[in-house]
Amino acid sequence: MQDYRKLLPEGLSISFYSDTSKYIFNRIKTMENSALLGLILVTILLVLFMNWRISLMTALGIPVAMCGAMILLWMTGNTINLLTMFGMIMALGMIVDDAIVVVENVYRHIENGMSPQEAAIKGTNEVFWPVFGSVSTTIAAFAPLVFMSGDLGKFMAYIPLSVIFCLIASLFEAFFVLPSHLSDFVSKPKKIRKSLFLKKIVSVYVYALKKCLRNRYVFVFFCFCMIIFTVIFAKQTMRFMLFSSTFVDEIYLRVTCPESNKIEDTQEVVKRIEECIIANLPKREYHSIESTIGRYLTKNRHGFKIGTNLAWIRIDITEEDKQTRRGQDIIQDIIQYLKDVPGTTSIEVTSQGGGPPQGQAVELEVSGMSYQLMNGAVEDIKSFLATIPGVRNVADDFDKGKEEYRISVDEEKANLFGLDNTTVNRAVRNNFAGLKSSDIRIGNDDVDIVVKAMGEHRTLKEHIDDMEIKTTRGFFISLKTIANIQRRPGYNLINRKNQKRLIKITADVDEDATTSAIVNAVLQTEYKDFKYKYPGLNLYWAGQAEDTRESLHSLFFAFAIAFLVIYMIIGAIFHSFIQPLVVVTIIPFAFVGVVIGLIISNQPIGLMPMLGSVALSGIVVNDSIVMVDFINQSRKKGYGRWRSIVRAGTLRFRPIMLTSITTIIGLMPLIFSGGQTQILAPMAIAICWGLGFGTVLTLLLIPSLIALVDDLKLKITGKWQIEIYGD
């Protein structure tokens, strides 16, 4: 670019335009920062609870898992792109969880006097099935998200796919690479270092655990009441938005001028709009302004609408500048700047930000056979939409087109002269459009000879009225004698659905004032009797309303599949039907943390938090699996009912806390990041808060539920332990 600038004459400049590579570089930078932060924080955390050699071996699992994931992506024909990098960023906090469980158990045996080689073998074998089950449940939670339906599903599929590949690579590293490194590079410490801080925290936890076990019925009842209260509170107070992101990198203006405008007239209008924007919008808030005369991109982004009265203006926002205002604030100002620009019929101001493709915030379809009836209904709906606060850019796609002459042939009169509709139409066409009579060769080209009326005889309505048509008997009659000629607006485009004519009504919403879900709900209430009010017409909901229905249906199906697979995996590990139910009970309690996190961060319920909740269902059970497995192992070794529970809680407190904290820390950069990465922030918030809340309940609620199951066994069989555990 610098070399080109040197060649330009004075007065000319050259700069980048629509540079989309910045998103790739930003994503790579985010991933690098997250990976580096994860390495540092994981190492610090592990050093606090174990020695530095073991901490380093664990932290090195992050780059190994990332490289393994990239190899799997390459083998499956995928690429490193914005979406797969999104998934890798999400997985950063999860890929060390299995390694932490293995390392902590190996280190525990080393602390008890075992050699590093023996500890690596025994420690890995002890946690093989719980770790394998934990990673499998996480994969089972993410896997159904790969097969979500619709455009949104296709867009989002690459994120869970990347996470799954990272988890598979991390599992391989934890079972085959890590134990070898631990046995080779970790030496038996001369003096066992006990953390007083950890010892104090564990003592507080054991005290709280014993309190909960003694009052287990009250504690479990309180937890279930908390779920009910959270559901009621969320339903009454929280908003739903399919996607919530304040990120805006481009602002679009669809300019419509009067139908009579020539291309030069529209160009003058666009110049006035550009001058107005440049005069009022601070230069630091945009890179460039691009204008296209004669067409604009349709709202569904499937093509362009063409016309001499149309224009398209694109403003590239400087989103990386911290002084740049929110996109919605800039849009509101532009609307105010341009409200008095002369020569326009309408100016729609919309935006493009991060996230998958989605329909209009408000999009309704009116179908029928009569445009007259349909336009009446459309105007009624548009008028009602204009009264709803926060709704803007209300429009429809009915295009009247320019004035045209319509010739309706009177069949009875035409038959008297031996004419029919086809003959009359052909005569009119030949007179005005012309009829090829022959062709001649001029040089190397064949040129058609077209015969038609002279220009001065085909410009006025009188020329159509007085046009003469030859009858079958050889004499001529005027067209107006056998036809009715009217001048009416034509149709540039006729859309159809189910063989009926269709008009779409669209509108945008100001997310600070309302949401798409609220506006669509108001419309459904207002027009629930639409068929009775407008007989012969149908009203359909499209856009984000349709996207929401499809996404929620697909998401609930994915959650059901994930829940079933998770239950089957846990059941296969424990050889039990009851204990998997105890483990998966933690899932709804983790959702309480999700709601609390969304409320505190002022985020609405939407697709990304719900995707995070589905993924959370596989993550949050990991600690529960390890907890229940150690209770089972303790009971096999002869520990009693209560001592086995307390012992498992004490031994598993350190790895459970470490795995949860590292996952949360790994997702922190997504929560506080800017730019396009903001689209993943609600998902990260859901996982972090749900996991944090679920971890606390795993340490207290799961032991209490195990104790309740023991009570049930005592009441039914007289024994608190039944041989249902696998060998």
PDB file of C-alpha atoms in Angstrom, residues 384 517-530 539 541:
ATOM      1  CA  PHE A 384     -50.207  -0.394  14.442  1.00  0.00           C
ATOM      2  CA  ALA A 517     -40.032 -11.283  21.019  1.00  0.00           C
ATOM      3  CA  ILE A 518     -42.113  -8.604  22.805  1.00  0.00           C
ATOM      4  CA  VAL A 519     -43.176  -6.885  19.568  1.00  0.00           C
ATOM      5  CA  ASN A 520     -44.133 -10.177  17.907  1.00  0.00           C
ATOM      6  CA  ALA A 521     -46.104 -11.207  21.001  1.00  0.00           C
ATOM      7  CA  VAL A 522     -48.016  -7.896  20.891  1.00  0.00           C
ATOM      8  CA  LEU A 523     -48.762  -8.426  17.184  1.00  0.00           C
ATOM      9  CA  GLN A 524     -49.996 -11.971  17.762  1.00  0.00           C
ATOM     10  CA  THR A 525     -52.379 -10.722  20.428  1.00  0.00           C
ATOM     11  CA  GLU A 526     -53.610  -7.832  18.290  1.00  0.00           C
ATOM     12  CA  TYR A 527     -54.183  -9.910  15.145  1.00  0.00           C
ATOM     13  CA  LYS A 528     -55.291 -13.227  16.596  1.00  0.00           C
ATOM     14  CA  ASP A 529     -58.623 -12.782  14.710  1.00  0.00           C
ATOM     15  CA  PHE A 530     -56.949 -11.728  11.464  1.00  0.00           C
ATOM     16  CA  LEU A 539     -51.087 -13.832   8.056  1.00  0.00           C
ATOM     17  CA  TRP A 541     -44.884 -14.847  11.022  1.00  0.00           C
TER      18      TRP A 541
END
